Amino acid sequence: MVIIHMTCSLLSYAAFLVAFICGILFLVQERQLKRKHIGVLFHRLPSLMALDRANLIAIGAGFALLSAGLAFGLIGSKVLLGRWWISDPKTYMATLLWAAYLVLWVMRMRSTLRGRRVALLSILGFSLVLFTLLQASYLLSSAHPYL
Amino acid sequence: MHIVLLGVNHRLTPIELRERLAFRSEQLPAIFARLREEVGLQESLVLSTCNRVEIYARVPEVNGSVDRLRRFLSDHGGVSVTELAQQAYCYTEPQSIQHLFSVASGLDSMVLGEAEIVQQVKRAYESAREHGATGKVFNVLFQRALNTAKAVRTQTGIGRGSTSVGTVAVELAEKIFGHLGSAVVLLVGAGKVGELTLRRLIDRGVKDLRIMNRSLERAVELTERYEATPVALGRLEEQLVEADIVITSTSAASYLLSRADVELAMKRRHQRPLCLVDLGVPRNIEPAAGCLDNVYRFDVDDLQGLVMHAHRERQHAVEASQAIIDDKVDRFLAWWREDADACAPLLSEHAAAR
C-alpha cells in the first residue's frame, strides 16, 4: 500500500516536471515569436501548439497520478494507523498541491486559460511540488521522514 | 587524366548569353554523343539551369580537349569563341571538383544555400548516366557531390531560415501551430505578396482557405485557382473566430482590425492562438493587437527583418561549409589517385599484350 502510494506520488511529480519543462520551453519560444527575434533555439524547439498540448497531457497525467497517490495514502493510513487523516505538514501541502493542479487543469480544459499563462502556472506549480517534496525531509518534522 | 569544367554562371555572364548557351533536356542524348565522338570526352555531364550552364568532362589531356570543348559550346550557342573565352570560366582539378561541390551545396547560387540546386545536379547526373555519358570516375564524383551537399546542409546553417517574406510567414506559422494541415487560413485583399504567401501555405499542407477581396472578380479568380472559399466583405468578425492564420494585404487607409476587435475575437475563440500577418502598408491591423495573449502579429518590417537575419546567418555558415567541401574534395582526389594507380599496371599489361 505504502509502496503504491509512494510510486504514484513520485510519478506524479515526474509528470509535473515534464509540464514544468514544457512550460519553460513554451515561454522561450513564445518570447522569440513575440519579439520577432530568432535565436539559436528557434529552429530546434517544437511549435507552441505542441508544447501547449504536451503541457496539458502532463498536467492531466500528473493530476491523475497524484489523486491515486493521495487515495492510497488515505487508505494506507486507515489500514495501518486506524485513522483516515494524519495531521502532518506534508499532507496539507500535498492536498494544496492537488487542489492547485485541479484548478489549473480545469481552467486549461475549459480554455479560460491558455498558452503563456498556463505555462507560467505550471512553472509555479512545480515550485510547489519541490517544496512539498523537500519540506518534510529537511524543513519541518513530519510523519513522512522519507522523500 | 583530368577533370575539367567549362561553364558560365549568373555571377559573370548576363542572361542574354546564358540563355543562348543553355541545353534543353531533349537535346541531351545527341549532345552527349557529340561530346564523346567530336570533342573526345571520356566522360561528360551537362548542368544547365537558369543560373548556369556547365559542362564537366574527363579528358586524357587538357589543352586540345578544352579548345575543342570551347569550340563546341560556342558553336552550340552561336557565340563567337573569343566572346565565350571572355565570359566562360574553365577549371581543371582540383578547382573543377571544388567548384562542383560548392555548386551542389548551394554556395554558388544566387540565393545562398537554396535547395533546388541539389535536385538539378541530381537530374543532370541521372540524365548523363542514362545516356551512357558517365563512367566509373564520374559516377563516384557526382555521388560524392550530392553526398557533400547533404553533409553541408545538415552540418551547417547554410540552408536554415527563410529567404522570402512568404516563406518566413509560413515558418512562423509553423512554429505556432506545428503542422498546418488543419489550420484555417483567411486572406484579406488579394495582392501579389499575399498570393505568394498563400501558395507557400498550400505547399505546407493548408487545405481550408478563405479569401476576402473588394474586387469580386479577383476573388473568384483566386478561389478557383486555389480551391478556396470566397468570403463576403462584411464577415471579417465571424471569420476571425474560425481562422487560425489571417493574412491582410489591403491598401485601406485605416485599420481593418483594431486591438478591440481582436480582443473580442480571442474571447470568442476561447484563446486559441491566432497568427496575424499584416502585409499592408499602411498597416491593416493595429500593432497593439500583437500584445494580446496568444495573438502573434507580424508586419512587413518584421518579416523583412527575419529575411535579412536568415541571409546573414547563411553568410556565417559559408566558412564551415567550405571546410566540409575542402575535406570532401581531398577525399575524392585520394580515391581517384588510388584508383588510377590500381588501374595503371592493368593498363600497361594490356598495352604490353597488344
XYZ file of C-alpha atoms in Angstrom:
501
model
C 0.000 0.000 0.000
C 2.714 2.396 1.054
C 4.748 1.389 -1.975
C 1.865 2.128 -4.367
C 1.277 5.410 -2.573
C 4.908 6.393 -2.998
C 5.170 5.239 -6.590
C 2.080 7.146 -7.685
C 3.165 10.279 -5.867
C 6.675 10.218 -7.268
C 5.399 9.528 -10.787
C 3.019 12.454 -10.478
C 5.961 14.672 -9.517
C 7.748 13.417 -12.620
C 4.732 14.340 -14.766
C 4.664 17.809 -13.199
C 8.352 18.089 -14.010
C 7.526 17.379 -17.660
C 4.828 20.070 -17.543
C 7.366 22.430 -15.973
C 9.885 21.805 -18.761
C 7.192 22.241 -21.441
C 6.200 25.478 -19.722
C 9.737 26.845 -19.848
C 10.206 25.867 -23.492
C 6.847 27.445 -24.304
C 7.865 30.725 -22.713
C 11.220 30.732 -24.513
C 9.617 30.024 -27.878
C 6.794 32.482 -27.359
C 9.211 35.216 -26.391
C 11.103 34.712 -29.641
C 7.873 34.883 -31.647
C 6.518 37.926 -29.867
C 9.785 39.821 -30.118
C 10.339 38.685 -33.703
C 13.769 37.622 -32.709
C 15.078 34.312 -33.934
C 17.656 32.859 -31.599
C 19.701 29.696 -31.767
C 16.903 27.645 -30.220
C 14.179 28.786 -32.596
C 14.689 26.069 -35.199
C 15.172 23.334 -32.614
C 12.161 23.937 -30.398
C 8.788 22.377 -31.227
C 5.769 24.522 -32.071
C 3.806 26.380 -29.390
C 0.781 24.201 -30.081
C 2.772 21.008 -29.496
C 4.286 22.361 -26.270
C 0.879 23.505 -25.039
C -0.612 20.083 -25.756
C 2.274 18.225 -24.096
C 1.891 20.511 -21.089
C -1.830 19.734 -20.863
C -1.271 15.981 -21.102
C 1.477 16.114 -18.477
C -0.684 18.115 -16.079
C -3.624 15.751 -16.635
C -1.484 12.659 -16.092
C 0.237 14.214 -13.078
C -3.062 15.133 -11.550
C -4.478 11.613 -12.042
C -1.368 10.047 -10.511
C -1.371 12.472 -7.604
C -5.050 11.704 -6.946
C -4.266 7.989 -6.918
C -1.278 8.619 -4.644
C -3.388 10.596 -2.180
C -6.151 7.983 -2.253
C -3.716 5.192 -1.472
C -2.210 7.376 1.237
C -5.607 7.797 2.883
C -6.412 4.097 2.644
C -2.951 3.168 3.911
C -3.315 5.475 6.849
C -6.693 3.949 7.719
C -5.382 0.390 7.433
C -2.065 0.916 9.207
C -2.851 3.633 11.723
C -6.609 3.300 12.067
C -7.447 6.831 11.017
C -8.005 8.488 7.616
C -6.058 11.659 8.136
C -2.647 12.237 9.604
C -2.213 15.839 10.554
C 1.145 16.490 9.054
C 2.601 19.417 7.093
C 3.237 17.149 4.161
C -0.386 16.021 3.838
C -1.551 19.622 3.956
C 0.932 20.580 1.261
C 0.021 17.614 -0.907
C -3.672 18.483 -0.649
C -2.899 22.061 -1.562
C -0.858 20.817 -4.494
C -3.707 18.568 -5.589
C -6.167 21.451 -5.437
C -3.805 23.775 -7.291
C -3.291 21.378 -10.166
C -7.010 20.594 -10.227
C -7.769 24.282 -10.727
C -5.053 24.635 -13.353
C -6.228 21.575 -15.244
C -9.897 22.570 -15.218
C -9.060 26.104 -16.340
C -6.971 24.773 -19.189
C -9.616 22.232 -20.232
C -12.278 24.928 -20.267
C -9.865 27.176 -22.175
C -10.265 30.006 -19.676
C -6.506 29.972 -19.623
C -4.251 29.013 -22.418
C -0.748 29.411 -23.679
C 1.560 31.676 -21.739
C -0.436 31.782 -18.508
C -0.752 28.010 -18.289
C 2.962 27.767 -18.953
C 3.682 30.247 -16.159
C 1.383 28.460 -13.738
C 2.874 25.068 -14.487
C 6.272 26.524 -13.620
C 4.865 27.984 -10.420
C 3.105 24.687 -9.686
C 6.344 22.815 -9.906
C 7.978 25.012 -7.310
C 5.150 23.911 -5.028
C 5.965 20.315 -5.928
C 9.595 20.831 -4.993
C 8.598 22.424 -1.727
C 6.246 19.528 -0.906
C 8.919 17.038 -1.831
C 11.667 18.608 0.255
C 9.959 20.241 3.214
C 9.233 17.007 5.025
C 12.791 15.787 4.830
C 14.625 18.991 5.534
C 12.494 21.802 6.859
C 9.740 20.546 9.112
C 9.323 17.486 11.257
C 6.922 15.134 9.632
C 5.325 11.710 9.652
C 6.822 11.397 6.153
C 10.511 11.264 7.066
C 11.400 9.937 3.608
C 11.039 11.947 0.421
C 43.698 12.011 -66.977
C 41.942 15.219 -65.949
C 38.584 16.501 -64.839
C 37.828 19.827 -66.469
C 34.922 22.188 -66.300
C 33.804 24.785 -68.791
C 30.877 26.989 -67.895
C 29.106 30.293 -67.443
C 27.064 31.407 -64.440
C 24.960 34.258 -63.124
C 27.919 35.995 -61.489
C 29.889 36.649 -64.654
C 27.556 36.247 -67.577
C 24.378 38.144 -68.431
C 21.208 36.186 -69.024
C 21.195 37.042 -72.756
C 24.267 34.899 -73.231
C 23.295 32.187 -70.739
C 20.003 31.528 -72.466
C 21.732 31.025 -75.796
C 24.156 28.540 -74.289
C 21.513 26.611 -72.314
C 20.747 22.987 -73.156
C 17.224 21.600 -73.299
C 16.817 18.147 -71.836
C 15.585 16.666 -75.115
C 18.800 17.786 -76.828
C 20.979 15.938 -74.360
C 21.196 12.445 -75.922
C 22.578 13.908 -79.149
C 24.799 16.310 -77.184
C 26.373 13.509 -75.155
C 27.061 11.541 -78.340
C 28.744 14.544 -79.943
C 30.764 15.312 -76.829
C 32.082 11.759 -76.891
C 32.773 11.491 -80.597
C 33.611 15.014 -81.786
C 35.165 16.517 -78.671
C 36.701 13.271 -77.466
C 35.477 13.374 -73.856
C 35.752 10.102 -71.958
C 33.035 11.068 -69.504
C 30.786 14.113 -69.548
C 27.937 15.798 -67.764
C 25.880 18.850 -68.647
C 24.422 21.013 -65.890
C 22.050 23.543 -67.411
C 19.853 25.610 -65.079
C 18.550 29.156 -65.208
C 21.637 30.404 -63.386
C 24.365 28.376 -65.047
C 25.467 26.250 -67.968
C 28.382 23.976 -67.134
C 29.984 21.039 -68.885
C 32.041 18.687 -66.742
C 34.402 16.423 -68.644
C 37.019 13.773 -68.067
C 39.698 14.123 -70.694
C 43.082 12.476 -71.409
C 44.914 15.801 -71.807
C 43.757 19.334 -71.018
C 44.910 21.555 -73.854
C 43.372 20.136 -77.006
C 40.221 18.923 -75.267
C 39.395 22.272 -73.725
C 39.848 24.033 -77.049
C 37.577 21.549 -78.742
C 35.047 21.860 -75.896
C 35.092 25.639 -76.139
C 34.521 25.471 -79.878
C 31.695 23.016 -79.333
C 29.960 25.299 -76.831
C 30.404 28.433 -78.955
C 29.012 26.509 -81.913
C 26.039 25.320 -79.850
C 25.127 28.798 -78.617
C 26.041 30.679 -81.763
C 28.552 32.726 -79.770
C 31.983 33.618 -81.070
C 34.893 31.748 -79.483
C 36.515 34.988 -78.319
C 33.332 36.201 -76.627
C 32.902 32.863 -74.931
C 36.520 32.892 -73.808
C 35.901 36.236 -72.075
C 32.737 35.111 -70.330
C 33.297 31.465 -69.520
C 35.436 30.008 -66.776
C 37.480 26.905 -67.254
C 38.930 24.894 -64.382
C 40.918 21.723 -64.038
C 41.168 19.606 -60.925
C 41.197 20.309 -58.052
C 39.332 23.599 -58.758
C 36.831 21.899 -61.048
C 35.901 19.431 -58.301
C 35.814 22.154 -55.684
C 33.517 24.172 -57.901
C 31.177 21.231 -58.453
C 30.899 20.520 -54.729
C 30.276 24.217 -53.976
C 27.606 24.443 -56.657
C 25.833 21.323 -55.389
C 25.905 22.703 -51.831
C 24.243 25.945 -52.911
C 27.290 28.126 -52.200
C 27.383 29.392 -55.757
C 23.659 30.028 -56.024
C 22.015 33.409 -56.392
C 20.148 32.833 -53.120
C 22.879 31.408 -50.925
C 22.115 27.894 -49.718
C 18.970 27.331 -51.783
C 17.976 23.676 -52.035
C 16.726 23.427 -55.606
C 20.249 23.104 -57.000
C 20.726 19.695 -55.351
C 17.817 18.333 -57.359
C 19.150 19.967 -60.505
C 22.570 18.371 -60.071
C 20.877 15.059 -59.364
C 18.761 15.266 -62.511
C 21.771 16.290 -64.596
C 23.713 13.303 -63.279
C 20.838 10.879 -63.877
C 20.393 12.147 -67.401
C 24.108 11.754 -68.167
C 24.165 8.272 -66.669
C 21.096 7.148 -68.604
C 22.690 8.211 -71.846
C 25.908 6.437 -71.071
C 27.944 9.622 -70.717
C 29.326 8.828 -67.269
C 31.713 6.088 -66.267
C 33.329 4.913 -63.077
C 35.029 8.188 -62.166
C 32.031 10.458 -62.792
C 29.639 8.092 -61.068
C 31.726 8.372 -57.935
C 32.376 12.101 -58.436
C 28.721 13.066 -58.702
C 27.555 10.781 -55.954
C 30.162 12.406 -53.752
C 28.962 15.838 -54.867
C 25.395 15.015 -53.802
C 26.697 13.477 -50.618
C 28.713 16.630 -49.886
C 25.664 18.801 -50.470
C 23.742 16.728 -47.948
C 26.539 16.905 -45.382
C 26.831 20.672 -45.781
C 23.085 21.168 -45.388
C 22.810 19.040 -42.287
C 26.017 20.119 -40.563
C 25.896 23.863 -41.193
C 23.198 26.529 -41.183
C 23.589 27.213 -44.906
C 20.004 26.256 -45.722
C 18.473 27.446 -42.486
C 15.903 30.189 -42.173
C 13.673 31.534 -44.870
C 14.778 33.902 -47.567
C 11.492 35.411 -48.730
C 8.625 37.168 -46.986
C 6.219 34.359 -47.903
C 8.365 31.542 -46.573
C 9.211 33.454 -43.394
C 5.500 33.896 -42.678
C 4.950 30.176 -43.184
C 7.875 29.301 -40.950
C 6.492 31.485 -38.160
C 3.024 29.963 -38.530
C 4.552 26.505 -38.273
C 6.348 27.488 -35.094
C 2.977 28.432 -33.621
C 0.696 25.693 -34.941
C 3.033 22.865 -35.870
C 1.755 21.023 -38.934
C -0.551 23.317 -40.890
C -2.806 20.583 -42.317
C -5.747 21.502 -40.098
C -5.165 25.257 -39.979
C -7.779 27.634 -41.372
C -6.290 30.480 -43.425
C -8.037 33.711 -44.281
C -6.593 36.023 -46.921
C -7.953 39.563 -46.857
C -7.106 41.505 -50.005
C -5.535 39.670 -52.871
C -2.249 41.389 -53.640
C 0.809 39.687 -55.128
C 2.708 39.090 -51.890
C -0.451 37.840 -50.213
C -0.980 35.358 -53.005
C 2.640 34.243 -52.816
C 2.284 33.654 -49.087
C -0.913 31.728 -49.750
C 0.896 29.498 -52.209
C 3.644 28.736 -49.689
C 0.981 27.820 -47.134
C -0.647 25.434 -49.611
C 2.773 23.857 -50.218
C 2.922 23.190 -46.482
C -0.390 21.365 -46.410
C -3.024 24.032 -45.688
C -6.395 22.879 -47.004
C -9.016 25.237 -45.602
C -8.538 28.565 -47.416
C -10.836 31.556 -47.404
C -10.434 34.665 -49.483
C -11.979 38.061 -48.927
C -11.445 40.756 -51.535
C -13.032 44.000 -52.574
C -12.953 43.174 -56.262
C -15.159 40.144 -56.686
C -13.544 39.250 -59.985
C -10.097 38.837 -58.481
C -11.508 36.933 -55.501
C -13.267 34.485 -57.805
C -10.108 34.076 -59.879
C -8.077 33.245 -56.790
C -10.673 30.980 -55.205
C -10.838 28.969 -58.398
C -7.101 28.723 -58.716
C -6.548 27.565 -55.113
C -9.860 25.827 -54.424
C -10.607 28.352 -51.701
C -13.902 29.579 -50.275
C -14.885 33.167 -51.074
C -15.997 35.207 -48.080
C -18.237 38.273 -48.172
C -16.597 41.557 -47.170
C -18.673 42.287 -44.081
C -17.982 38.980 -42.356
C -14.499 39.602 -41.056
C -15.553 39.427 -37.413
C -17.026 35.960 -37.561
C -14.202 34.738 -39.787
C -11.769 35.911 -37.173
C -13.281 33.393 -34.772
C -12.713 30.465 -37.127
C -9.440 31.344 -38.838
C -6.044 30.447 -37.350
C -3.894 32.438 -39.730
C -5.103 35.773 -41.122
C -3.102 37.450 -43.870
C -4.074 41.004 -44.738
C -2.757 42.905 -47.739
C -5.198 45.673 -48.493
C -4.485 49.303 -49.267
C -7.104 50.516 -46.793
C -6.220 53.855 -45.202
C -7.373 52.922 -41.696
C -7.041 49.772 -39.602
C -9.121 46.841 -40.755
C -8.743 45.252 -37.347
C -8.353 47.180 -34.143
C -6.999 45.789 -30.917
C -10.553 45.689 -29.537
C -11.764 43.598 -32.499
C -9.018 41.081 -31.951
C -9.572 41.021 -28.190
C -13.247 40.223 -28.698
C -12.417 37.539 -31.234
C -9.927 35.940 -28.821
C -12.641 35.613 -26.198
C -14.991 34.059 -28.708
C -12.328 31.652 -29.893
C -11.532 30.573 -26.320
C -7.981 31.887 -26.520
C -6.967 29.538 -29.332
C -3.771 31.039 -30.761
C -4.155 33.434 -33.675
C -1.463 34.366 -36.171
C -1.901 37.729 -37.891
C 0.288 38.503 -40.883
C -0.079 42.133 -41.907
C 1.389 42.756 -45.357
C -0.374 46.093 -45.847
C 1.363 49.460 -45.998
C -0.153 51.389 -44.279
C -0.771 48.582 -41.877
C -4.148 46.861 -41.766
C -4.021 45.650 -38.178
C -3.497 47.811 -35.138
C 0.014 46.920 -33.849
C -1.193 46.823 -30.237
C -3.230 43.718 -31.133
C 0.053 41.838 -31.001
C 0.343 42.491 -27.267
C -2.711 40.328 -26.544
C -2.117 36.866 -25.124
C -1.985 34.114 -27.731
C -2.016 36.641 -30.574
C 1.052 36.679 -32.802
C 1.194 39.640 -35.156
C 3.824 40.221 -37.815
C 4.059 43.131 -40.232
C 6.133 43.612 -43.360
C 9.083 45.050 -41.442
C 9.135 42.099 -39.052
C 9.120 39.638 -41.920
C 11.755 41.506 -43.893
C 13.890 41.745 -40.772
C 13.737 37.972 -40.438
C 14.623 37.531 -44.105
C 17.715 39.699 -43.603
C 18.523 37.715 -40.492
C 18.368 34.449 -42.445
C 20.652 35.855 -45.139
C 23.181 36.902 -42.516
C 23.027 33.518 -40.808
C 23.637 31.777 -44.107
C 26.583 34.061 -44.792
C 28.033 32.976 -41.453
C 27.754 29.335 -42.474
C 29.881 29.752 -45.599
C 33.188 29.178 -43.866
C 32.093 25.960 -42.195
C 30.598 24.768 -45.488
C 33.853 25.498 -47.259
C 35.741 23.373 -44.742
C 33.460 20.400 -45.339
C 33.797 20.831 -49.092
C 37.601 21.015 -48.934
C 37.669 17.830 -46.920
C 35.370 16.017 -49.352
C 37.437 17.216 -52.322
C 40.609 15.860 -50.714
C 38.956 12.529 -50.123
C 37.742 12.301 -53.679
C 41.207 13.149 -55.016
C 42.735 10.468 -52.791
C 40.254 7.892 -54.069
C 40.869 8.920 -57.651
C 44.640 8.698 -57.339
C 44.418 5.289 -55.722
C 42.032 4.098 -58.394
C 44.323 5.371 -61.142
C 47.304 3.608 -59.512
C 45.329 0.390 -59.312
C 44.387 0.628 -62.949
C 47.812 1.652 -64.227
C 49.501 -1.801 -64.078
C 46.438 -3.356 -65.706
C 46.632 -0.828 -68.495
C 50.314 -1.340 -69.085
C 49.795 -5.117 -69.132
C 47.037 -4.542 -71.609
C 49.333 -2.412 -73.734
C 52.123 -4.994 -73.497
C 49.788 -7.775 -74.560
C 48.890 -5.822 -77.643
